[in-house]
Amino acid sequence: VWLTTLSLMLLAEAGDKTQLAIATLATSLEPVAVWLAATAALTAVSTASVWLGHRYLQRVPKRWLNRSVGCLFLVFAIGAAARALSPG
């Protein structure tokens, strides 16, 4: 479980907008403070994700949850594509 989760997080988070924002902050602020704040934020988000995921998977069929999340990502993708293709 540990290795799978570590691998998934490393692959999913590599080069995302949050990582780029944190790298940008580290150029103008104290790097250790930025690292501590980023670590605290990721810990809080991960804790909430694990807690909510565990709680909902006990009550909601996994198949329905996967489809719902897939549709949500599709909505985000359509919105991003619309913004990218809109003039100006």
CSV table of C-alpha atoms in Angstrom, one decimal:
chain,number,residue,atom,x,y,z
A,1,VAL,CA,0.0,0.0,0.0
A,2,TRP,CA,2.8,2.4,0.9
A,3,LEU,CA,4.8,1.9,-2.3
A,4,THR,CA,1.6,2.1,-4.4
A,5,THR,CA,0.5,5.3,-2.8
A,6,LEU,CA,4.0,6.9,-3.0
A,7,SER,CA,4.3,6.0,-6.7
A,8,LEU,CA,0.9,7.3,-7.5
A,9,MET,CA,1.5,10.6,-5.7
A,10,LEU,CA,4.9,11.1,-7.3
A,11,LEU,CA,3.5,10.5,-10.8
A,12,ALA,CA,0.3,12.4,-10.4
A,13,GLU,CA,1.9,15.5,-8.8
A,14,ALA,CA,5.0,15.8,-11.0
A,15,GLY,CA,4.9,19.1,-12.8
A,16,ASP,CA,1.4,20.1,-11.8
A,17,LYS,CA,0.4,23.7,-11.2
A,18,THR,CA,0.8,23.5,-7.4
A,19,GLN,CA,4.4,22.2,-7.8
A,20,LEU,CA,5.2,25.1,-10.1
A,21,ALA,CA,3.6,27.6,-7.8
A,22,ILE,CA,5.6,26.3,-4.9
A,23,ALA,CA,8.8,26.4,-6.9
A,24,THR,CA,8.1,30.0,-7.8
A,25,LEU,CA,7.5,30.9,-4.2
A,26,ALA,CA,10.8,29.3,-3.2
A,27,THR,CA,12.6,31.7,-5.6
A,28,SER,CA,11.6,34.7,-3.5
A,29,LEU,CA,10.8,33.4,-0.1
A,30,GLU,CA,12.8,31.3,2.5
A,31,PRO,CA,12.9,27.8,0.9
A,32,VAL,CA,12.6,25.9,4.2
A,33,ALA,CA,9.5,27.9,5.2
A,34,VAL,CA,8.0,27.3,1.7
A,35,TRP,CA,8.8,23.6,2.1
A,36,LEU,CA,7.3,23.4,5.6
A,37,ALA,CA,4.1,25.2,4.5
A,38,ALA,CA,3.8,23.1,1.3
A,39,THR,CA,4.3,19.9,3.4
A,40,ALA,CA,1.6,21.0,5.9
A,41,ALA,CA,-0.8,21.8,3.1
A,42,LEU,CA,-0.3,18.5,1.3
A,43,THR,CA,-0.7,16.7,4.6
A,44,ALA,CA,-4.0,18.4,5.3
A,45,VAL,CA,-5.3,17.8,1.9
A,46,SER,CA,-4.2,14.1,1.9
A,47,THR,CA,-5.7,13.6,5.4
A,48,ALA,CA,-9.0,15.0,4.2
A,49,SER,CA,-8.9,12.9,1.1
A,50,VAL,CA,-8.2,9.7,3.0
A,51,TRP,CA,-10.9,10.4,5.6
A,52,LEU,CA,-13.6,11.4,3.1
A,53,GLY,CA,-12.6,8.6,0.7
A,54,HIS,CA,-12.8,6.0,3.5
A,55,ARG,CA,-16.1,7.4,4.7
A,56,TYR,CA,-17.8,7.5,1.3
A,57,LEU,CA,-16.5,4.2,0.1
A,58,GLN,CA,-18.3,2.6,3.0
A,59,ARG,CA,-21.6,4.1,1.9
A,60,VAL,CA,-21.4,4.6,-1.8
A,61,PRO,CA,-20.8,1.8,-4.3
A,62,LYS,CA,-17.2,2.1,-5.7
A,63,ARG,CA,-18.5,1.9,-9.3
A,64,TRP,CA,-20.8,4.9,-8.8
A,65,LEU,CA,-18.0,6.9,-7.1
A,66,ASN,CA,-15.6,6.1,-9.9
A,67,ARG,CA,-18.1,7.2,-12.6
A,68,SER,CA,-18.9,10.4,-10.7
A,69,VAL,CA,-15.3,11.4,-10.3
A,70,GLY,CA,-14.7,10.6,-14.0
A,71,CYS,CA,-17.6,12.8,-15.0
A,72,LEU,CA,-16.3,15.6,-12.8
A,73,PHE,CA,-12.8,15.4,-14.4
A,74,LEU,CA,-14.5,15.5,-17.8
A,75,VAL,CA,-16.4,18.7,-16.9
A,76,PHE,CA,-13.1,20.2,-15.8
A,77,ALA,CA,-11.4,19.2,-19.1
A,78,ILE,CA,-14.3,20.6,-21.1
A,79,GLY,CA,-14.1,23.9,-19.2
A,80,ALA,CA,-10.3,24.1,-19.6
A,81,ALA,CA,-10.6,23.4,-23.3
A,82,ALA,CA,-13.3,26.0,-23.7
A,83,ARG,CA,-11.1,28.6,-22.0
A,84,ALA,CA,-8.1,27.7,-24.1
A,85,LEU,CA,-10.0,27.9,-27.3
A,86,SER,CA,-11.9,31.1,-26.6
A,87,PRO,CA,-10.7,34.2,-28.4
A,88,GLY,CA,-8.9,36.8,-26.3
